[in-house]
XYZ file of C-alpha atoms in Angstrom:
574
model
C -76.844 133.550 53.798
C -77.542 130.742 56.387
C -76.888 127.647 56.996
C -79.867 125.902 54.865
C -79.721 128.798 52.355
C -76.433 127.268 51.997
C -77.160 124.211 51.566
C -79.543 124.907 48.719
C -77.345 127.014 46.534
C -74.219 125.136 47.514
C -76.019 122.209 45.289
C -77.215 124.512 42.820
C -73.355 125.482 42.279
C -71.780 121.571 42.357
C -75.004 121.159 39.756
C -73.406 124.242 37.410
C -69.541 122.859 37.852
C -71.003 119.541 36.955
C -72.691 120.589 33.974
C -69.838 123.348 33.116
C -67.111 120.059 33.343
C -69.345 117.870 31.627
C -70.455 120.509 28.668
C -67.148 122.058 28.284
C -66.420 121.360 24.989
C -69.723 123.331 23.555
C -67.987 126.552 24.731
C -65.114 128.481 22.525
C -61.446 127.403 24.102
C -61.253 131.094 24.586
C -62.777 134.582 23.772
C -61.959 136.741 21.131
C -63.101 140.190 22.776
C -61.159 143.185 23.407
C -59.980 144.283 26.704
C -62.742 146.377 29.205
C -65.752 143.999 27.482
C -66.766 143.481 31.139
C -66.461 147.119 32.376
C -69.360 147.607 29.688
C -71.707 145.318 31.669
C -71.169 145.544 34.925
C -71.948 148.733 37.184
C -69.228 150.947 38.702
C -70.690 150.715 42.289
C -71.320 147.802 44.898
C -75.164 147.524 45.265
C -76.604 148.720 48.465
C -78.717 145.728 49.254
C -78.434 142.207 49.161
C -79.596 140.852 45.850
C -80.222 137.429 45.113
C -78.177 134.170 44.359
C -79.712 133.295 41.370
C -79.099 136.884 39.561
C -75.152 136.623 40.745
C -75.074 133.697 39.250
C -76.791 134.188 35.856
C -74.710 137.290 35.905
C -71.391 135.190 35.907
C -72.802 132.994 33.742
C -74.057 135.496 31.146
C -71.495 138.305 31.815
C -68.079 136.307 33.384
C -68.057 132.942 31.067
C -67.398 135.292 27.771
C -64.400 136.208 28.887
C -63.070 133.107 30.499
C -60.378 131.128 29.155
C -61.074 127.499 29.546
C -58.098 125.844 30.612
C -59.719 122.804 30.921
C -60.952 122.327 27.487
C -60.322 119.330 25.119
C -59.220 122.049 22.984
C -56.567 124.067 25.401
C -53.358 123.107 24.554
C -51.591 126.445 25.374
C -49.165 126.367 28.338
C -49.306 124.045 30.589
C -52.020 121.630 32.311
C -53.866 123.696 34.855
C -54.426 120.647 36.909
C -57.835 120.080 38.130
C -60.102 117.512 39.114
C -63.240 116.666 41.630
C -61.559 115.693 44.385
C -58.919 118.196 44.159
C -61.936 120.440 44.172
C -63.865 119.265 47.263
C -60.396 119.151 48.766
C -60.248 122.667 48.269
C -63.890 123.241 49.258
C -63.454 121.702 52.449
C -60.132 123.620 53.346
C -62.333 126.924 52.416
C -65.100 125.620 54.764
C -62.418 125.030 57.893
C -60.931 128.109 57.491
C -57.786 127.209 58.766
C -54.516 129.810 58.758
C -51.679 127.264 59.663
C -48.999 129.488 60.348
C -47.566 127.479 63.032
C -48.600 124.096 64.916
C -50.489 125.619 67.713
C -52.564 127.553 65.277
C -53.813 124.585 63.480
C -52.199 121.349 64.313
C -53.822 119.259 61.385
C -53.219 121.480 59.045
C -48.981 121.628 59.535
C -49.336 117.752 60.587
C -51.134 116.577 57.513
C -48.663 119.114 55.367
C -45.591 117.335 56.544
C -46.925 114.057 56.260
C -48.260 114.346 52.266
C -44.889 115.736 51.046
C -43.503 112.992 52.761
C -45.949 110.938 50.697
C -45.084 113.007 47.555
C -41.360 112.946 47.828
C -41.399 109.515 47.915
C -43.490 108.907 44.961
C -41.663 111.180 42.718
C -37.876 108.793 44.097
C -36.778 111.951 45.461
C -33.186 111.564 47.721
C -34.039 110.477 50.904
C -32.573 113.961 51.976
C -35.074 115.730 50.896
C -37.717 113.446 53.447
C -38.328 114.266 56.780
C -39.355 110.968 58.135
C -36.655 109.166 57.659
C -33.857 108.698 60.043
C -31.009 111.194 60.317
C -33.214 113.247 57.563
C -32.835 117.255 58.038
C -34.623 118.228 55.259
C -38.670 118.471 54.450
C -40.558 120.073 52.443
C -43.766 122.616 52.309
C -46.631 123.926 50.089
C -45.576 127.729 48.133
C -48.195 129.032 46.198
C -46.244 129.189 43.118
C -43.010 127.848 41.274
C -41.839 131.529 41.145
C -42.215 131.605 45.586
C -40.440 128.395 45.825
C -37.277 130.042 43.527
C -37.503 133.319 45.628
C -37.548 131.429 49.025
C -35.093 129.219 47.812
C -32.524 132.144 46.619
C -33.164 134.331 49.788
C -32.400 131.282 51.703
C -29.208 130.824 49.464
C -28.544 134.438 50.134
C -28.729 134.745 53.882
C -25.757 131.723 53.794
C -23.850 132.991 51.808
C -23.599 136.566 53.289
C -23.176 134.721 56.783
C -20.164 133.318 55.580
C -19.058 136.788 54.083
C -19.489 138.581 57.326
C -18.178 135.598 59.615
C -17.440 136.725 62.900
C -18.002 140.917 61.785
C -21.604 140.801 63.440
C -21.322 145.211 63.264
C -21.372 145.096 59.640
C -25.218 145.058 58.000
C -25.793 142.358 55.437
C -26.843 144.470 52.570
C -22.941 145.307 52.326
C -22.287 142.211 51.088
C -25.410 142.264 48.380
C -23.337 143.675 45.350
C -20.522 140.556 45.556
C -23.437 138.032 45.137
C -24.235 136.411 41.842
C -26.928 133.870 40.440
C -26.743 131.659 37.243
C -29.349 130.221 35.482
C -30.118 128.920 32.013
C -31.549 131.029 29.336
C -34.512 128.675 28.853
C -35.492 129.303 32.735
C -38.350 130.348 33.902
C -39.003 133.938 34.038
C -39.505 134.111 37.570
C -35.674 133.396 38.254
C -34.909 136.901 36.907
C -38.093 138.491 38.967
C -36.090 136.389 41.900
C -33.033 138.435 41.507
C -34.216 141.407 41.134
C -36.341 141.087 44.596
C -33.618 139.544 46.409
C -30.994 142.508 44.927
C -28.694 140.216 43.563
C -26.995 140.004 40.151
C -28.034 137.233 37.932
C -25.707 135.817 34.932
C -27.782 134.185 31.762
C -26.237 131.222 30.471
C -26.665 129.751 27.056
C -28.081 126.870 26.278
C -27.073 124.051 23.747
C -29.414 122.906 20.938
C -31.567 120.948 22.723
C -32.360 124.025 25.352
C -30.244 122.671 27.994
C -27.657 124.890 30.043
C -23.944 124.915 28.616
C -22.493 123.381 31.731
C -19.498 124.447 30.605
C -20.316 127.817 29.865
C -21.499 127.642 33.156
C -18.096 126.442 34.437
C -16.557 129.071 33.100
C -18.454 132.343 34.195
C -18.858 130.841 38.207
C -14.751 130.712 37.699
C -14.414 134.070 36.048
C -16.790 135.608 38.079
C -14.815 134.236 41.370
C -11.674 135.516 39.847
C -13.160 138.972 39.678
C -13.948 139.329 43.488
C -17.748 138.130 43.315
C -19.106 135.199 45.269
C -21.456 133.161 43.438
C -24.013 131.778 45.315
C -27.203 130.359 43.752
C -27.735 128.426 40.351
C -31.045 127.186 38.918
C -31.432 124.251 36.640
C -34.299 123.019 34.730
C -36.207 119.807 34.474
C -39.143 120.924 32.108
C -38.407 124.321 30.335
C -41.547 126.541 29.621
C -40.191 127.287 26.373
C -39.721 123.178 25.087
C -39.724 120.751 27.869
C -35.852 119.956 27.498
C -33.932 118.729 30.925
C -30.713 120.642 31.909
C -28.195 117.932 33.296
C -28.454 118.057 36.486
C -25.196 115.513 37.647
C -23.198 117.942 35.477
C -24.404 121.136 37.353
C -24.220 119.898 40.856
C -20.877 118.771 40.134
C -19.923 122.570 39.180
C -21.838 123.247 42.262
C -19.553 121.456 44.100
C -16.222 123.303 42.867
C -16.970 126.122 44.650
C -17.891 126.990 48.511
C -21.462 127.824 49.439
C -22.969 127.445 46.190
C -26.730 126.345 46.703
C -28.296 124.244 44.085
C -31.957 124.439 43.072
C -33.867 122.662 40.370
C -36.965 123.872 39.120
C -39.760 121.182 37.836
C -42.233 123.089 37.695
C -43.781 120.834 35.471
C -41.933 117.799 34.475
C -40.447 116.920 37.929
C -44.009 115.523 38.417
C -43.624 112.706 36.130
C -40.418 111.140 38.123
C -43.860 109.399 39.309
C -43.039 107.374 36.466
C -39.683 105.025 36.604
C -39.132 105.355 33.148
C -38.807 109.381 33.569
C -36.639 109.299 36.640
C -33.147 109.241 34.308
C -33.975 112.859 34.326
C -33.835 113.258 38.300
C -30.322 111.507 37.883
C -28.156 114.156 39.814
C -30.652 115.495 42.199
C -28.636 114.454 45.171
C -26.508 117.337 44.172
C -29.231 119.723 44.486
C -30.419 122.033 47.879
C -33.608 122.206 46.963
C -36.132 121.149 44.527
C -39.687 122.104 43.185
C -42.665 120.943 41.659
C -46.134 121.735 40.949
C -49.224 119.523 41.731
C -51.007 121.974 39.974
C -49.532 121.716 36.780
C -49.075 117.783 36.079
C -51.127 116.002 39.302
C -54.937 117.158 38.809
C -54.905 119.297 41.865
C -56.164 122.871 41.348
C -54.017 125.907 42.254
C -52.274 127.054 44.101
C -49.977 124.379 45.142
C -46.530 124.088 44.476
C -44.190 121.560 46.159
C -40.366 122.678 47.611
C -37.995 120.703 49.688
C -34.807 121.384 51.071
C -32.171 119.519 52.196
C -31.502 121.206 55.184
C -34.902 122.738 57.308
C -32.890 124.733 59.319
C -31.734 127.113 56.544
C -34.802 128.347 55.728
C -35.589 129.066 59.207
C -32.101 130.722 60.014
C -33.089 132.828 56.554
C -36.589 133.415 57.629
C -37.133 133.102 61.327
C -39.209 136.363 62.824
C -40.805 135.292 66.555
C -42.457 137.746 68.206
C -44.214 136.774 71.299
C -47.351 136.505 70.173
C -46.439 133.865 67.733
C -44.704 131.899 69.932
C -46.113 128.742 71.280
C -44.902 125.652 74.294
C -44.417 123.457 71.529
C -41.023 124.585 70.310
C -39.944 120.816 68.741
C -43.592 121.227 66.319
C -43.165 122.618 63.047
C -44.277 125.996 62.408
C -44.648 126.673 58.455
C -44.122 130.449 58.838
C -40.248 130.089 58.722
C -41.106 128.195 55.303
C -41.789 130.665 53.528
C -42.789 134.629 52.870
C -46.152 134.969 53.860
C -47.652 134.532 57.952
C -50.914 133.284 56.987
C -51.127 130.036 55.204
C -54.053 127.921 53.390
C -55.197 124.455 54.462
C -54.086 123.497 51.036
C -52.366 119.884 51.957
C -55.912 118.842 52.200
C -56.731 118.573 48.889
C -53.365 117.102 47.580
C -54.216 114.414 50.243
C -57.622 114.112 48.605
C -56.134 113.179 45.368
C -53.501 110.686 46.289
C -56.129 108.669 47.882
C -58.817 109.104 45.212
C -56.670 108.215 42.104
C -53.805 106.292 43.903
C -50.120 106.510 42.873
C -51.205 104.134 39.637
C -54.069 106.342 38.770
C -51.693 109.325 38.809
C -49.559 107.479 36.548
C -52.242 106.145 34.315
C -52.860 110.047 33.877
C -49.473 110.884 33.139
C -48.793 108.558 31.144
C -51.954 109.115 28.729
C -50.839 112.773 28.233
C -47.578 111.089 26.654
C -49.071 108.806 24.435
C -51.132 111.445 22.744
C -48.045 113.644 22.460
C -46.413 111.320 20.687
C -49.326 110.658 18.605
C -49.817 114.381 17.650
C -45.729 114.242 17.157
C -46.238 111.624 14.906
C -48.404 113.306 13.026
C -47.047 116.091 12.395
C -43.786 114.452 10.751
C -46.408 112.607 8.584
C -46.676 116.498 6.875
C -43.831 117.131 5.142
C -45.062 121.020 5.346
C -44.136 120.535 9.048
C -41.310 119.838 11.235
C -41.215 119.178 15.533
C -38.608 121.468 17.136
C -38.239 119.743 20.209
C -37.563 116.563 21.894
C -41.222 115.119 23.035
C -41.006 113.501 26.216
C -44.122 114.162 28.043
C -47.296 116.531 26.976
C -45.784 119.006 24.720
C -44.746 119.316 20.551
C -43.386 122.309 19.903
C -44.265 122.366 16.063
C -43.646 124.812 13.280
C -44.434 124.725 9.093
C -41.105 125.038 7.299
C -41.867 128.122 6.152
C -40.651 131.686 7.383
C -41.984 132.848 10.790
C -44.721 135.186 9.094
C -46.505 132.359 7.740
C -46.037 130.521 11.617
C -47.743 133.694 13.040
C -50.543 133.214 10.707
C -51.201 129.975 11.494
C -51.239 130.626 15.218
C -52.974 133.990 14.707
C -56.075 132.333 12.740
C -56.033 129.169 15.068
C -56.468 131.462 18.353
C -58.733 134.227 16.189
C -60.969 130.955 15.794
C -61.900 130.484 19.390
C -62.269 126.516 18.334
C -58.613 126.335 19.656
C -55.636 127.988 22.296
C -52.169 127.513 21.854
C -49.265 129.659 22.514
C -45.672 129.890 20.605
C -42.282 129.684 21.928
C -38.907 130.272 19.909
C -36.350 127.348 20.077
C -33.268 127.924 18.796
C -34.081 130.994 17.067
C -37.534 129.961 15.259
C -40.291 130.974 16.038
C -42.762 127.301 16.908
C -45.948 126.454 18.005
C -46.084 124.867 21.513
C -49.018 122.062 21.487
C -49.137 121.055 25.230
C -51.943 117.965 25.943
C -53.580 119.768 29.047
C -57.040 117.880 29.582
C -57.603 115.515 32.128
C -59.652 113.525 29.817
C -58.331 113.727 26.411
C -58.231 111.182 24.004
C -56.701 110.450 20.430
C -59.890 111.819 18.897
C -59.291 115.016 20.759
C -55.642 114.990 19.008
C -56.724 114.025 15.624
C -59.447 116.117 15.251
C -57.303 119.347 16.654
C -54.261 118.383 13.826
C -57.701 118.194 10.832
C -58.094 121.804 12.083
C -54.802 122.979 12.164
C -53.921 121.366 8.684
C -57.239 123.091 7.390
C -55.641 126.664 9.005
C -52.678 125.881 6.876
C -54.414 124.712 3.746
C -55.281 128.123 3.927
C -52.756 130.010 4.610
C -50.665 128.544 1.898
C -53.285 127.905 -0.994
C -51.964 129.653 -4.387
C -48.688 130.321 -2.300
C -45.773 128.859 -4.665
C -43.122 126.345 -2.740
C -40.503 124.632 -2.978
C -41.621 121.406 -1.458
C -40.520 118.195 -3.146
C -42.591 116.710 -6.639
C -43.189 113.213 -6.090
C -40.105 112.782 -8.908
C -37.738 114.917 -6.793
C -38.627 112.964 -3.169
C -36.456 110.108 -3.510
C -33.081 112.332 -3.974
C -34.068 115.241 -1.362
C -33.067 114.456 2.319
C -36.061 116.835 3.180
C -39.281 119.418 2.448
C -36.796 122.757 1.482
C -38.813 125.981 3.091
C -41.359 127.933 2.193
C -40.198 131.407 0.967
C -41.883 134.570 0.664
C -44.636 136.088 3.062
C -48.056 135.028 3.614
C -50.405 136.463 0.782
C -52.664 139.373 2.737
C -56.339 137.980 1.288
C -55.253 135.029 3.573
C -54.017 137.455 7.102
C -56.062 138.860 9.931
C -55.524 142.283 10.611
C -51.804 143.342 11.429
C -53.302 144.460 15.413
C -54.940 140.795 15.068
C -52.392 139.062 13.620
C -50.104 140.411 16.171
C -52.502 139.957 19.071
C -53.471 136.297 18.633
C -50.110 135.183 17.865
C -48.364 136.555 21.000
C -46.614 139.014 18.932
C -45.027 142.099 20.001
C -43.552 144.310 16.940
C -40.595 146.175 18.299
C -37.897 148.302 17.507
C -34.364 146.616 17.033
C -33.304 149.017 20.028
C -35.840 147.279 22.116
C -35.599 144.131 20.768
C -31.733 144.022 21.417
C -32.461 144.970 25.087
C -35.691 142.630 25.993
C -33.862 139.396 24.283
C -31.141 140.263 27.288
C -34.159 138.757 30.020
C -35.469 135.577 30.725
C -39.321 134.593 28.826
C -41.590 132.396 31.107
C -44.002 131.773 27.806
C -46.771 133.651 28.502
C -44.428 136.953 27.708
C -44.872 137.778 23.649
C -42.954 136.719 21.031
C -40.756 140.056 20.430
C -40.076 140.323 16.473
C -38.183 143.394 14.880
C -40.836 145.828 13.168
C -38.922 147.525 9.961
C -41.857 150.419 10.556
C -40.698 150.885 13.872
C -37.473 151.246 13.305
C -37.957 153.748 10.608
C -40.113 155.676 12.382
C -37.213 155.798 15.217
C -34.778 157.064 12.095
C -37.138 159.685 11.212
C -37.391 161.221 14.448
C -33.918 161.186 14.918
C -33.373 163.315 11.512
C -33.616 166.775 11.279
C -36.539 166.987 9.039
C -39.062 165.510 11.917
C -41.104 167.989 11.998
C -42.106 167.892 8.206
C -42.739 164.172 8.894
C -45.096 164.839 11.998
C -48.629 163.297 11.488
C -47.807 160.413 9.415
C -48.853 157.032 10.508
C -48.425 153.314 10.346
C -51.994 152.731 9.524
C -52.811 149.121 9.077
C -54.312 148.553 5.652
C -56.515 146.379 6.446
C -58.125 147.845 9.687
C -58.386 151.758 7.686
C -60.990 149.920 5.026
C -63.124 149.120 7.915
């Protein structure tokens, strides 16, 4: 392809993400096919020749789009915002067209100058502690773009790790460092991100769960106490993780508590994770929730998630630069440059090679502007609270979650059968995506506001549909919700019993499949509930037919039970 070949199809595609943006909502949220739909219809070879533009893009069009989940759909409100937006995008587009790899300041000085000077930017829109700044006097800390919340944790604990085993081995230079890997431990809350246990197990270090309170906020003093008993018993902890924004409900872990633990004992590092949420200290009104990040090492957020800029970008500062360049420092001569005072991103993080991708964060602060960003923000609450609202208009329904920013975590008050249903026929619809979470032992529906756009029609409209699931789902279904007569001495709705009647259910594989559902044995379920979820991972339920099937092969008589089956009924009749 040349240069005016270029030209023509590069309008052709701003022309089809134009009309895609615009003409989103006619599509399904997401697609309802089974997996290897697009081995079916694509061939198993390259082609030899060139073939043209137009066909490879009908193809993605026709073959691709099926199968795409639209995370930028009125009606996506699964996760978390995938932020996006046109500037982001030509941002991105541009740094694609340069083709810079800014691994160090010689190999691309714009690239690690305009990096350093747009977290600067950042940091001091979010209020961040002047520590974490590197322009200001006396500052030794900065920051740098990861690609991920789960590579800012990792960098962060190796970083942690490479301190702390310097001040195991002190002045014992002939002893290797991974002696001193088994005496290390990490602590973070059980509502943390998943990517804090993935962490650990890269970095070979032991992590300790902590509980969280009822709110999903780590027990500081549960905390307290296993850093203390864990001390006692020879080990050195090292690294704890708190949360502004869990995956699971949005709830903030206390951070002036946790540093202050921190604090008791030597070497600890200190990391917060906001993945999400820390992107709203943008707001005043939000930053009582950055209270007590003075304490903290290091801190992350992602533009990508709550700041309309398309991933991958996520945000981490430290306190102190030189740490992560003590941790990850590798020069060979090749790499090495006159400019020794410039800032070379390569001791930042884990990979050499680096994207231009400050570009396009610098594209949207100066397109929307720090009160644009805010405007944003600040919509995505106000609808939150709208759909919260509504929902506690439905005495069939309760929230299980404090709503701060963009997400309700919502549930009937029924059994957690009749909450898969719901979810199960609201995702089996395609009009709809949304993905559950359990807080404090139910199982809820997380409703996150994710679209740029969205507006208090887009929240109405979705509750109409998901009242209409339940109307459902419940119709001919006896309860024990209140009688007019009986509301005025009940406190509140008194649950749904029973399960949901099968005319009403998908398929068990569907049911299972569109709720994030995994049936398990009690074994297994005993085992997984030990790890950390990152809410994308399934909802793990105990499956009585598993469980008897385990029984049976245990018994003697297995081999007269061979061949039988947990058919599902409704799946055999087809």
């Amino acid at each position: 392809m040349n240069a005016e070949e270029f030209r023509k199809y590069g309008k052709d595609m701003v022309d089809y993400i134009c009309d895609y943006a615009q003409n989103i909502e006619k599509r399904d949220v997401a697609p309802t096919l089974d997996p290897g739909y697009l081995k079916k219809l694509i061939p198993a070879k390259a082609p030899l020749k060139p073939e043209k533009f137009e066909d490879v893009l009908a193809d993605f069009e026709e073959k691709v789009m099926p199968g795409v989940v639209h995370w930028n759909h009125p009606k996506f409100f699964a996760y978390f915002p995938s932020g996006n937006s046109f500037p982001s995008i030509l941002g991105d587009m541009l740094s694609a067209a340069v083709g810079s790899i800014g691994f160090s300041w010689a190999s691309s000085p714009a690239a690690t100058e305009l990096e350093t000077i747009v977290l600067d930017w950042y940091a001091k829109a979010l209020g961040l502690p002047k520590a974490f700044i590197s322009d200001l006097p006396g500052s030794r800390g900065g920051g740098a773009l990861q690609g991920s919340a789960s590579e800012c944790t990792l960098v962060c604990m190796i970083t942690a790790r490479s301190r702390a085993i310097q001040k195991l081995k002190g002045m014992c230079s002939e002893i290797h460092e991974s002696v001193f890997l088994p005496q290390l431990i990490a602590y973070a809350s059980k509502e943390a991100h998943s990517s804090v246990e993935k962490a650990a197990k890269m970095a070979l270090v032991k992590l300790r769960i902590i509980e969280a309170d009822e709110r999903g906020r780590m027990r500081v003093d549960l905390l307290r106490q296993a850093m203390q008993n864990d001390a006692n018993a020879g080990l050195t902890p090292f690294f704890v993780v708190a949360t502004v924004g869990t995956t699971g409900a949005c709830a903030f872990d206390n951070l002036t508590e946790i540093g202050k633990v921190c604090r008791e004992l030597p070497n600890v590092w200190f990391h917060v994770d906001g993945a999400y949420a820390g992107n709203s200290f943008i707001l005043p009104e939000m930053r009582k929730f950055s209270e007590g990040l003075e304490f903290a090492d290091s801190f992350n957020t992602n533009p990508n998630k709550l700041l309309l800029t398309n991933f991958d970008a996520s945000a981490m500062w430290v306190k102190d630069v030189m740490s992560l360049k003590t941790a990850l420092n590798v020069n060979p001569l090749y790499l090495q440059h006159e400019h020794d005072k410039a800032i070379d991103y390569r001791h930042y993080g884990i990979p050499l090679s680096r994207r231009f991708r400050a570009l396009k964060l610098w594209f949207v602060f100066r397109s929307y502007g720090i009160m644009g960003l805010q405007a944003y923000i600040r919509n995505h609450m106000a609808l939150a609270k709208k759909f919260e609202m509504l929902v506690r208009k439905d005495d069939r329904f309760e929230v299980r979650n404090d709503v701060y920013l963009g997400l309700v975590c919502f549930r009937m008050r029924a059994e957690d059968t009749y909450n898969q249903e719901l979810l199960a026929q609201i995702n089996h619809s395609g009009k709809m995506h949304m993905i559950p979470s359990m807080v404090n032992g139910k199982y809820v529906i997380r409703f996150c506001v994710t679209y740029e756009h969205a507006t208090e029609k887009d929240i109405t409209d979705a509750w109409s549909e998901i009242k209409a699931f339940a109307d459902d789902i419940l119709r001919d279904v006896p309860t024990l919700s209140p009688t007019p007569e009986k509301e005025k001495v009940m406190s509140e709705p008194q649950p749904i019993i029973g399960k949901p009647p099968i005319k009403k259910k998908l398929t068990r594989t569907k049911s299972l499949r569109f709720s994030f559902t995994r049936s398990i044995s009690r074994e297994m379920y005993e085992s997984q509930n030990e790890h950390l979820k990152d809410g994308c991972t399934p909802i793990l339920v105990v499956d009585s037919n598993a469980m008897l099937q385990s029984f049976m092969k245990a018994t003697a008589d297995q081999n007269k039970l061979r061949g039988i089956e947990d058919v599902d009924a409704d799946e055999a009749s087809n």
